[in-house]
Coordinates of C-alpha atoms and ligand atoms in Angstrom, one line a residue:
M1 CA -13.6 -80.5 185.8
D2 CA -15.5 -79.2 188.8
S3 CA -14.4 -75.6 189.0
M4 CA -13.7 -72.9 186.4
K5 CA -12.5 -69.3 186.0
A6 CA -15.3 -66.8 185.4
V7 CA -15.7 -63.0 185.2
V8 CA -18.3 -62.3 187.9
K9 CA -20.2 -59.1 188.7
T10 CA -20.0 -59.3 192.5
G11 CA -21.6 -56.1 193.6
P12 CA -23.5 -53.0 192.6
R13 CA -20.5 -50.9 191.7
L14 CA -18.0 -50.4 188.8
G15 CA -16.0 -53.5 187.7
A16 CA -16.1 -57.3 188.0
E17 CA -13.8 -60.0 189.4
L18 CA -12.1 -63.2 188.1
L19 CA -13.3 -65.9 190.4
D20 CA -13.3 -69.7 190.7
K21 CA -16.9 -70.9 190.2
P22 CA -18.4 -74.4 190.0
V23 CA -18.9 -75.7 186.4
P24 CA -22.7 -75.5 185.8
K25 CA -24.8 -78.6 185.5
P26 CA -27.1 -78.4 182.4
E27 CA -30.8 -78.8 182.9
P28 CA -32.5 -81.6 180.9
D29 CA -33.1 -79.3 177.9
W30 CA -29.9 -77.3 178.2
V31 CA -26.3 -78.0 177.1
L32 CA -22.9 -77.3 178.6
V33 CA -20.4 -75.5 176.4
K34 CA -16.6 -75.1 176.6
V35 CA -16.0 -71.4 175.6
R36 CA -13.5 -70.9 172.8
A37 CA -14.0 -67.2 172.3
T38 CA -16.3 -64.6 173.8
S39 CA -16.7 -60.9 172.9
I40 CA -17.6 -57.8 175.0
C41 CA -20.9 -56.2 174.1
G42 CA -22.2 -52.7 175.0
T43 CA -24.7 -54.5 177.3
D44 CA -21.7 -56.0 179.2
V45 CA -20.3 -52.5 179.5
H46 CA -23.5 -51.2 181.0
I47 CA -23.4 -54.0 183.6
Y48 CA -19.7 -53.6 184.2
K49 CA -20.2 -49.9 185.0
W50 CA -23.4 -50.7 186.9
D51 CA -25.3 -47.8 185.3
P52 CA -29.0 -46.9 186.1
W53 CA -30.1 -49.3 183.3
S54 CA -28.4 -52.4 184.9
A55 CA -29.3 -51.4 188.4
Q56 CA -33.0 -51.4 187.3
R57 CA -32.9 -54.3 184.8
I58 CA -30.8 -56.7 186.8
G59 CA -30.8 -55.4 190.3
A60 CA -28.3 -55.9 193.1
K61 CA -30.3 -58.9 194.4
A62 CA -29.4 -61.0 191.3
L63 CA -25.7 -60.7 192.0
P64 CA -23.2 -62.4 191.9
Q65 CA -23.7 -63.1 188.2
I66 CA -21.3 -64.1 185.4
L67 CA -21.1 -61.6 182.6
G68 CA -21.2 -62.2 178.8
H69 CA -23.4 -63.4 176.0
E70 CA -21.5 -63.3 172.7
V71 CA -19.8 -66.6 172.3
A72 CA -18.4 -69.5 170.2
G73 CA -17.6 -72.8 171.8
E74 CA -17.8 -76.6 171.8
V75 CA -20.7 -78.6 173.4
V76 CA -19.2 -80.9 176.0
E77 CA -22.4 -82.2 177.7
V78 CA -26.1 -82.3 176.7
G79 CA -29.1 -82.6 179.0
A80 CA -31.3 -85.8 178.8
H81 CA -34.1 -84.1 176.8
C82 CA -31.8 -82.5 174.1
K83 CA -32.4 -83.9 170.6
R84 CA -30.8 -81.5 168.0
I85 CA -27.5 -80.6 169.6
K86 CA -24.8 -83.2 170.2
V87 CA -21.5 -83.4 172.2
G88 CA -18.8 -82.0 170.0
D89 CA -21.0 -79.5 168.1
Y90 CA -19.4 -76.1 167.4
I91 CA -22.0 -73.5 168.3
S92 CA -22.8 -69.9 169.0
A93 CA -25.7 -68.6 171.0
E94 CA -28.8 -66.5 170.1
T95 CA -29.0 -64.7 173.4
H96 CA -32.7 -64.0 173.5
I97 CA -34.4 -67.0 175.1
Y98 CA -37.9 -66.8 173.7
D99 CA -41.0 -68.4 175.1
P100 CA -42.4 -70.3 172.1
G101 CA -45.9 -70.2 173.6
D102 CA -46.4 -66.5 173.8
L103 CA -48.4 -64.8 171.0
T104 CA -45.6 -62.6 169.6
S105 CA -43.4 -65.7 169.2
M106 CA -46.3 -67.7 167.7
L107 CA -46.7 -65.0 165.1
G108 CA -43.0 -65.3 164.1
S109 CA -41.5 -62.4 166.0
F110 CA -39.4 -64.5 168.4
H111 CA -36.9 -61.7 168.9
V112 CA -39.4 -59.5 170.7
G113 CA -41.3 -62.3 172.5
M114 CA -43.1 -61.2 175.6
N115 CA -41.5 -63.5 178.3
M116 CA -38.0 -63.0 177.0
K117 CA -35.0 -64.0 179.1
I118 CA -31.5 -62.9 178.1
L119 CA -28.2 -64.8 178.5
G120 CA -25.8 -63.0 180.8
V121 CA -28.5 -60.6 181.9
D122 CA -31.2 -62.8 183.4
F123 CA -28.8 -65.6 184.4
D124 CA -25.1 -66.5 184.3
G125 CA -23.4 -65.7 181.0
C126 CA -20.3 -66.9 179.1
F127 CA -17.3 -64.9 180.3
A128 CA -16.0 -68.2 181.8
E129 CA -14.4 -71.5 180.8
Y130 CA -17.8 -73.1 180.6
F131 CA -21.4 -72.0 180.5
A132 CA -24.8 -73.6 180.1
L133 CA -27.6 -72.5 177.8
P134 CA -30.9 -73.9 176.5
E135 CA -30.6 -76.1 173.4
S136 CA -33.3 -74.0 171.7
I137 CA -30.9 -71.0 171.3
C138 CA -27.8 -73.0 170.1
W139 CA -26.8 -72.1 166.6
P140 CA -24.4 -74.5 164.8
N141 CA -21.5 -72.7 163.2
D142 CA -19.9 -73.5 160.0
P143 CA -16.5 -75.1 160.8
S144 CA -14.7 -72.7 158.5
I145 CA -15.6 -69.7 160.7
P146 CA -12.9 -69.2 163.4
P147 CA -14.1 -68.8 167.0
W148 CA -13.3 -65.1 167.2
V149 CA -15.5 -64.4 164.2
A150 CA -18.2 -66.9 165.3
A151 CA -18.4 -65.1 168.7
I152 CA -19.3 -61.8 167.1
Q153 CA -22.2 -63.1 165.1
E154 CA -24.7 -62.0 167.7
P155 CA -24.1 -58.3 167.2
L156 CA -23.5 -59.0 163.5
G157 CA -27.1 -60.2 163.6
N158 CA -28.3 -56.9 165.0
A159 CA -26.5 -55.2 162.1
A160 CA -28.0 -57.6 159.5
Y161 CA -31.5 -57.0 160.8
A162 CA -31.0 -53.3 160.8
V163 CA -29.7 -53.3 157.2
L164 CA -32.2 -55.8 155.8
G165 CA -35.3 -54.8 157.7
E166 CA -38.3 -57.1 157.2
D167 CA -38.2 -57.3 153.4
A168 CA -34.4 -57.5 152.7
D169 CA -35.1 -55.1 149.8
V170 CA -31.8 -53.3 149.8
A171 CA -30.0 -54.3 146.7
G172 CA -29.1 -51.3 144.5
K173 CA -30.4 -48.8 147.0
T174 CA -28.7 -46.0 148.9
M175 CA -28.2 -46.0 152.7
V176 CA -27.1 -43.7 155.5
I177 CA -25.6 -45.5 158.5
T178 CA -24.9 -43.3 161.6
G179 CA -22.4 -44.1 164.4
D180 CA -19.0 -45.7 164.7
G181 CA -19.6 -48.3 167.4
P182 CA -19.1 -52.0 166.4
I183 CA -22.7 -52.6 165.2
S184 CA -22.6 -49.5 162.9
L185 CA -19.3 -50.8 161.5
F186 CA -20.7 -54.3 161.0
A187 CA -23.8 -52.7 159.3
V188 CA -21.5 -51.1 156.8
G189 CA -20.1 -54.5 156.0
V190 CA -23.4 -56.2 155.7
A191 CA -24.8 -53.4 153.5
R192 CA -21.8 -53.8 151.2
A193 CA -22.2 -57.6 151.1
C194 CA -25.9 -57.4 150.4
G195 CA -25.6 -55.1 147.5
V196 CA -26.4 -51.6 148.8
A197 CA -25.2 -49.4 146.0
R198 CA -24.1 -46.3 148.0
I199 CA -23.2 -46.3 151.7
I200 CA -22.9 -43.0 153.4
H201 CA -21.4 -43.4 156.9
L202 CA -21.6 -40.7 159.6
G203 CA -19.3 -40.9 162.6
K204 CA -17.0 -38.9 164.7
Y205 CA -13.9 -40.9 165.8
D206 CA -11.1 -41.1 163.3
F207 CA -9.9 -44.6 164.4
N208 CA -13.3 -46.1 163.9
M209 CA -14.2 -44.1 160.8
E210 CA -11.1 -45.7 159.2
I211 CA -12.6 -49.1 160.0
G212 CA -15.9 -48.0 158.4
R213 CA -13.9 -47.2 155.3
R214 CA -12.3 -50.7 155.3
M215 CA -15.8 -52.3 155.8
G216 CA -17.0 -50.6 152.6
A217 CA -18.4 -47.1 153.2
D218 CA -18.4 -45.2 150.0
L219 CA -18.7 -41.7 151.6
Q220 CA -18.1 -40.5 155.1
L221 CA -19.0 -37.4 157.1
N222 CA -17.5 -36.5 160.4
T223 CA -20.4 -35.2 162.5
N224 CA -18.1 -33.2 164.8
Q225 CA -16.8 -31.2 161.9
T226 CA -20.1 -30.6 160.0
T227 CA -23.4 -28.9 160.7
P228 CA -26.7 -30.7 160.2
K229 CA -27.4 -28.4 157.2
E230 CA -24.0 -29.3 155.6
R231 CA -24.7 -33.0 156.2
L232 CA -28.1 -32.8 154.6
E233 CA -26.8 -30.9 151.6
F234 CA -24.0 -33.5 151.2
V235 CA -26.5 -36.4 151.2
M236 CA -28.9 -34.6 148.8
D237 CA -25.9 -33.9 146.5
H238 CA -25.0 -37.6 146.4
T239 CA -28.5 -38.9 145.9
G240 CA -29.8 -36.8 143.0
G241 CA -31.6 -34.4 145.4
N242 CA -33.9 -37.2 146.7
G243 CA -32.4 -38.4 150.0
V244 CA -31.4 -41.9 150.8
D245 CA -33.7 -44.9 150.4
I246 CA -32.8 -46.2 153.9
A247 CA -31.4 -44.4 157.0
L248 CA -30.1 -46.5 159.9
E249 CA -30.1 -44.6 163.1
M250 CA -27.5 -46.4 165.3
V251 CA -26.5 -43.7 167.8
G252 CA -29.6 -42.6 169.7
S253 CA -28.7 -38.9 169.9
Q254 CA -31.0 -36.1 168.9
N255 CA -28.6 -35.0 166.2
S256 CA -28.4 -38.5 164.7
I257 CA -32.2 -39.0 164.8
D258 CA -32.8 -35.6 163.2
D259 CA -30.2 -36.4 160.5
C260 CA -31.9 -39.7 159.6
F261 CA -35.5 -38.3 159.3
A262 CA -34.1 -35.4 157.2
M263 CA -31.9 -37.5 155.0
V264 CA -34.4 -40.3 154.1
R265 CA -36.3 -39.8 150.9
K266 CA -40.0 -39.8 150.5
A267 CA -41.5 -43.3 151.1
G268 CA -38.1 -44.5 152.4
R269 CA -37.3 -46.4 155.6
V270 CA -35.8 -45.2 158.9
T271 CA -34.5 -47.9 161.1
A272 CA -34.4 -47.1 164.8
F273 CA -31.6 -49.0 166.6
G274 CA -29.8 -46.5 168.8
I275 CA -31.1 -46.2 172.3
A276 CA -31.8 -42.6 173.2
A277 CA -30.3 -41.4 176.5
E278 CA -33.6 -39.5 177.1
S279 CA -37.0 -40.7 175.9
P280 CA -39.4 -39.3 174.8
L281 CA -37.6 -36.9 172.5
P282 CA -38.8 -34.6 169.8
I283 CA -39.1 -35.7 166.1
D284 CA -40.3 -33.6 163.2
Y285 CA -43.4 -35.6 163.0
N286 CA -45.1 -33.8 160.1
N287 CA -42.2 -33.3 157.8
G288 CA -40.1 -36.3 158.9
I289 CA -42.8 -38.9 158.9
V290 CA -46.3 -38.1 157.8
F291 CA -45.7 -36.0 154.7
K292 CA -42.8 -38.2 153.8
G293 CA -44.8 -41.4 154.0
C294 CA -41.8 -43.1 155.5
Q295 CA -41.6 -46.4 157.3
I296 CA -40.0 -46.7 160.7
H297 CA -38.6 -50.0 161.8
G298 CA -37.6 -50.6 165.4
I299 CA -34.8 -53.1 166.0
N300 CA -34.6 -55.1 169.2
G301 CA -32.4 -58.1 168.8
R302 CA -32.0 -60.1 165.6
K303 CA -34.6 -61.8 163.5
I304 CA -34.4 -65.4 164.8
F305 CA -32.9 -67.4 163.1
D306 CA -33.1 -65.6 159.7
T307 CA -30.2 -63.3 160.4
W308 CA -28.0 -66.1 161.8
Y309 CA -28.6 -68.1 158.7
R310 CA -27.8 -65.3 156.3
N311 CA -24.7 -64.3 158.2
R312 CA -23.4 -67.8 158.4
N313 CA -23.7 -68.0 154.6
L314 CA -22.0 -64.7 154.1
L315 CA -19.1 -65.5 156.5
A316 CA -18.6 -69.1 155.3
N317 CA -18.6 -68.1 151.7
G318 CA -16.2 -65.2 152.1
R319 CA -18.7 -62.6 151.1
L320 CA -18.4 -60.7 154.4
D321 CA -15.1 -60.1 156.3
P322 CA -15.9 -58.6 159.7
T323 CA -12.3 -58.8 161.0
P324 CA -11.5 -55.1 160.6
V325 CA -14.1 -54.5 163.4
I326 CA -12.3 -57.0 165.7
T327 CA -9.7 -54.6 167.1
N328 CA -8.4 -56.3 170.3
L329 CA -7.8 -59.8 171.6
F330 CA -7.1 -60.6 175.2
P331 CA -6.9 -63.7 177.5
L332 CA -10.1 -63.8 179.6
A333 CA -8.0 -63.0 182.7
E334 CA -7.3 -59.6 181.2
F335 CA -11.0 -58.7 180.8
A336 CA -10.5 -55.4 182.7
T337 CA -8.1 -54.1 180.0
G338 CA -10.8 -55.1 177.4
F339 CA -13.5 -53.2 179.2
D340 CA -11.1 -50.1 179.5
K341 CA -10.8 -50.3 175.7
M342 CA -14.5 -50.4 175.3
I343 CA -15.0 -47.4 177.6
E344 CA -12.2 -45.3 176.3
R345 CA -13.1 -42.0 174.5
P346 CA -12.2 -40.9 171.9
R347 CA -12.9 -44.5 170.7
K348 CA -9.7 -46.4 169.6
S349 CA -11.3 -49.8 169.4
A350 CA -14.4 -51.6 168.2
K351 CA -14.9 -55.2 169.1
V352 CA -12.9 -56.8 171.9
V353 CA -12.7 -60.6 172.0
L354 CA -11.6 -62.6 175.1
F355 CA -10.2 -66.2 175.2
P356 CA -10.4 -68.4 178.4
D357 CA -7.8 -70.8 176.8
K358 CA -4.3 -69.6 176.4
E359 CA -3.6 -71.8 173.3
E360 CA -6.8 -70.5 171.6
Y361 CA -5.7 -66.9 172.3
D362 CA -2.2 -67.5 170.9
A363 CA -3.6 -69.1 167.8
A364 CA -6.0 -66.2 167.3
V365 CA -3.2 -63.6 167.8
K366 CA -1.1 -65.4 165.2
Q367 CA -3.9 -65.6 162.6
M368 CA -5.2 -62.1 163.2
G369 CA -1.8 -60.5 163.4
K370 CA -3.1 -58.3 166.3
T371 CA -3.4 -58.4 170.1
Ligands
LIG1 ZN1 -24.3 -58.4 172.4

């Protein structure tokens, strides 16, 4: 095994190419993984399109680079200094490579560490038959979790962190979740699994709203068919006139941000996850924050490794079924169709999973009953 197929970003323009690349050699504290399943993230879509963010964040000089960071696979080689991970381990990857020596990490906030490097952004990713990663970010999967589910644990971790916040005090509470992208839909499922009593889901695409229903939304509002005032009245009517305990902002639009600060009750929590197209942007600072006494929690990444641990338990024990959000499966060679699905508007897909190995793909299609 010297060469492998990989999806490579070759130049500063739309698209990527399937190329033959050498199989990477792991560094002494890295491992080599045979990819069983890998899923397309919004970040990959940014890089695929080569939008201003990726041009600035990655830069044309770093190309060619292999895309991808959401993954499940089998360890086939370990570097000489690896201690914890062994050949044969079934793992997924925390994609934020933290520097354990920086202050933020030392204080426990590894996910926002200062010298952060990101798999598939700062170096070659996992849209390939093999990829290499540091042992420190390998997460052992429960063998009962199939690869197409294990691969999506990375965004599921974003959802878990957004829902649970720092104190995980959500049981019996009410929650608004905005947006109908994959992470909003995962958040609905996590909220349901963790005992949120009433989940009000705001979205605009019928196909994805239906997935939100299947993931456990109690009430839904289509933001294209309602005014901000109607939405606020609806939420007040369903929360005894108080507003929700927790509002998850997962869109990044002015409307969605305004909804969240209006709908959260006094002394509640607003979680900021959506990335605004334009920043800074106006917020009703006095009424939305100061006089409300609300908390604002910014989400960048996942709480390492707390969210991994909780999600593994939820998945392995059948408490959370994220499969309605996994809408499409493709062989890796058909990655471009997968990206088209992700880019298509109105949305008719959520999570797209790719398989380098044809047998693995066939098995997944059979078990999932979808392609
Ligand atoms: Zn991701």
